[in-house]
Coordinates of C-alpha atoms and ligand atoms in Angstrom, one line a residue:
M28 CA 14.3 -11.9 15.0
T29 CA 13.8 -15.0 12.9
D30 CA 15.9 -14.7 9.7
K31 CA 15.3 -17.0 6.8
A32 CA 17.8 -18.0 4.2
G33 CA 18.6 -14.9 2.1
L34 CA 16.2 -12.8 4.1
K35 CA 16.7 -10.4 7.0
E36 CA 13.7 -9.7 9.2
L37 CA 13.0 -6.0 9.3
L38 CA 9.5 -5.7 10.7
P39 CA 8.2 -8.6 12.8
E40 CA 4.6 -9.6 12.6
E41 CA 3.7 -8.0 16.0
V42 CA 5.3 -4.7 15.1
V43 CA 3.3 -4.6 11.8
K44 CA 0.1 -5.6 13.6
A45 CA 0.5 -2.9 16.2
K46 CA 1.2 -0.2 13.6
I47 CA -1.9 -1.2 11.6
R48 CA -4.1 -0.9 14.6
E49 CA -2.6 2.6 15.2
M50 CA -3.2 3.6 11.5
A51 CA -6.8 2.2 11.6
L52 CA -7.5 4.2 14.7
S53 CA -6.4 7.5 13.0
I54 CA -8.3 6.7 9.8
S55 CA -11.5 5.8 11.7
K56 CA -11.3 9.0 13.7
D57 CA -10.7 11.1 10.6
L58 CA -13.6 9.4 8.7
E59 CA -16.1 9.5 11.5
G60 CA -19.6 9.6 10.1
K61 CA -18.5 8.7 6.6
S62 CA -18.7 5.4 4.7
P63 CA -15.5 5.3 2.6
V64 CA -14.5 3.0 -0.2
F65 CA -11.1 1.4 0.4
V66 CA -9.3 0.8 -2.8
G67 CA -6.5 -1.8 -2.5
I68 CA -3.7 -1.7 -5.1
L69 CA -3.1 -5.2 -6.3
D70 CA -1.3 -7.4 -5.8
G71 CA 0.9 -6.4 -2.9
A72 CA -1.7 -4.5 -0.7
F73 CA -4.1 -7.4 -0.3
I74 CA -2.9 -8.5 3.1
F75 CA -2.4 -5.0 4.4
L76 CA -5.9 -4.1 3.2
A77 CA -7.5 -7.2 4.9
D78 CA -5.8 -6.4 8.2
L79 CA -6.5 -2.7 8.0
I80 CA -10.2 -2.8 7.3
R81 CA -10.8 -5.3 10.2
E82 CA -9.5 -2.6 12.6
I83 CA -11.6 0.2 11.0
T84 CA -14.7 1.3 13.0
V85 CA -16.7 3.1 10.3
P86 CA -18.6 1.1 7.6
V87 CA -16.4 0.4 4.6
E88 CA -16.7 -0.8 1.1
V89 CA -13.8 -2.5 -0.6
D90 CA -12.6 -2.5 -4.2
F91 CA -9.3 -3.2 -6.0
L92 CA -7.2 -1.7 -8.8
R93 CA -4.2 -3.2 -10.5
A94 CA -1.7 -1.2 -12.4
A95 CA 1.1 -2.5 -14.6
S96 CA 4.1 -0.2 -14.9
Y97 CA 6.1 -0.1 -18.1
G98 CA 9.6 -0.4 -16.9
D99 CA 12.6 -2.7 -17.1
G100 CA 11.3 -4.9 -14.3
T101 CA 13.2 -3.3 -11.4
A102 CA 12.8 0.4 -12.1
S103 CA 9.4 2.0 -12.8
S104 CA 8.9 4.3 -15.7
G105 CA 5.9 6.2 -14.5
T106 CA 3.9 5.1 -17.5
I107 CA 1.2 2.8 -16.3
R108 CA -1.6 0.7 -17.7
I109 CA -4.6 0.0 -15.5
T110 CA -5.1 -3.8 -16.0
K111 CA -8.0 -3.9 -13.4
D112 CA -10.0 -0.8 -12.7
V113 CA -12.3 -0.2 -9.7
E114 CA -15.8 -1.3 -10.3
T115 CA -17.5 0.8 -7.7
D116 CA -18.8 4.2 -8.8
I117 CA -16.5 6.4 -6.7
E118 CA -17.9 9.8 -7.9
N119 CA -18.6 11.9 -4.8
R120 CA -17.4 9.1 -2.5
D121 CA -14.6 9.3 0.1
V122 CA -11.8 7.0 -1.2
V123 CA -9.0 5.6 0.9
V124 CA -6.2 4.2 -1.3
V125 CA -4.3 1.4 0.3
E126 CA -0.9 0.7 -1.0
D127 CA 1.8 -1.6 0.4
I128 CA 4.9 0.3 -0.6
V129 CA 5.8 3.6 -2.3
D130 CA 9.3 3.8 -3.8
T131 CA 10.0 6.3 -6.5
G132 CA 6.3 7.3 -6.4
L133 CA 6.0 7.1 -10.2
T134 CA 3.5 4.3 -10.3
F135 CA 1.6 5.5 -7.4
R136 CA 1.2 9.1 -8.6
S137 CA -0.3 7.8 -11.9
V138 CA -2.8 5.6 -9.9
I139 CA -3.9 8.6 -7.9
D140 CA -4.3 10.7 -11.0
H141 CA -6.4 7.9 -12.5
L142 CA -8.7 7.8 -9.5
R143 CA -8.9 11.6 -9.2
A144 CA -10.3 11.7 -12.7
K145 CA -13.4 9.8 -11.4
S146 CA -14.3 12.8 -9.2
P147 CA -14.4 11.3 -5.8
A148 CA -15.4 13.6 -2.9
S149 CA -11.9 13.0 -1.3
I150 CA -8.9 10.8 -1.7
T151 CA -6.8 9.8 1.3
V152 CA -3.8 7.6 1.1
A153 CA -2.6 4.9 3.5
V154 CA 0.8 3.3 2.8
L155 CA 2.4 0.6 4.9
I156 CA 6.0 1.3 3.8
D157 CA 7.4 4.5 2.5
K158 CA 10.8 4.3 0.9
R159 CA 11.1 8.0 1.0
E160 CA 14.8 8.4 0.1
R161 CA 14.1 7.0 -3.3
R162 CA 11.3 9.3 -4.2
E163 CA 11.4 10.9 -7.6
V164 CA 8.0 12.6 -7.7
E165 CA 6.1 14.1 -4.9
V166 CA 3.1 12.1 -3.6
D167 CA 0.9 13.1 -0.7
I168 CA 0.6 10.3 1.8
D169 CA -1.8 10.8 4.7
Y170 CA -1.0 7.7 6.8
V171 CA 2.4 6.1 6.7
G172 CA 3.2 2.9 8.6
F173 CA 7.0 2.7 8.4
V174 CA 9.7 4.7 6.7
V175 CA 12.4 2.4 5.3
P176 CA 15.3 4.0 3.6
R177 CA 16.4 1.3 1.2
G178 CA 16.5 -2.3 0.3
F179 CA 14.2 -4.7 -1.5
L180 CA 11.5 -5.8 0.8
V181 CA 9.3 -8.9 0.8
G182 CA 6.7 -10.5 3.0
Y183 CA 3.3 -9.3 4.3
G184 CA 2.0 -9.2 0.7
L185 CA 5.2 -8.0 -1.0
D186 CA 6.8 -10.4 -3.4
C187 CA 10.0 -11.0 -5.2
A188 CA 9.3 -12.7 -8.6
G189 CA 6.0 -14.0 -7.1
R190 CA 7.5 -15.4 -3.9
H191 CA 7.4 -14.6 -0.2
R192 CA 4.1 -12.8 -0.1
E193 CA 2.9 -15.2 2.7
L194 CA 5.6 -14.3 5.2
R195 CA 4.0 -12.7 8.3
G196 CA 6.6 -10.0 8.8
V197 CA 8.5 -7.8 6.4
Y198 CA 12.0 -9.0 5.3
E199 CA 14.8 -7.5 3.3
I200 CA 16.5 -9.5 0.6
I201 CA 20.2 -10.0 1.4
K202 CA 22.8 -11.1 -1.1
Ligands
LIG22 P1 7.2 3.2 -7.4 O1 8.7 3.2 -7.7 O2 6.5 3.5 -8.7 O3 6.9 4.0 -6.2 O4 6.9 1.7 -7.0 C1 6.3 0.8 -7.9 C2 6.1 -0.6 -7.3 O5 7.3 -1.2 -7.2 C3 5.4 -0.7 -6.0 O6 4.1 -0.5 -6.0 C4 5.8 -2.1 -5.6 O7 4.9 -3.0 -6.2 C5 7.2 -2.2 -6.2 N1 8.2 -2.0 -5.2 C6 9.0 -1.0 -4.9 N2 9.8 -1.2 -3.9 C7 9.6 -2.5 -3.6 C8 10.2 -3.4 -2.6 O8 11.1 -3.1 -1.8 N3 9.7 -4.7 -2.5 C9 8.8 -5.1 -3.4 N4 8.4 -6.4 -3.3 N5 8.2 -4.3 -4.3 C10 8.6 -3.0 -4.4

């Protein structure tokens, strides 16, 4: 474990990498014969998406969506604004939504509802970290990397006020 000041390492790089290979294997098997559109939720999912698609064995397309949540900064309100929508026509396409972390589920559920309204053939959801104990609304997640009970996590794409996204593992902020 390589702790940095104010951070405690939770998921080392090799552990994350191995899990992503495992997730990609299941996703590729389940999507055999299809050519899905992977939709990464910005900003946090960009590293996860990049690593995940390079382990996927079916042909993929990639697009991105960014949602701003109206909240007080630390708690999400569930009311979202799409600040960058997907540009691919996903009607009748198989969509894989790629998200870094699901916490209360409020933001994520709104994002899924938004994509569902575009009538894709299917939506499956891959989430690297599931903070399940904090869930306020139910969301269906098809592929989960890690279940982490609590804590504010950074690294591997996740930030705290814009920092720490570049860390290779996942860390918890400690006081
Ligand atoms: P929700 O509570 O709506 O499920 O999560 C909303 C968003 O809050 C997530 O997409 C993510 O951007 C952010 N978030 C939730 N928990 C954490 C965390 O532990 N670390 C970081 N960096 N962001 C988080």
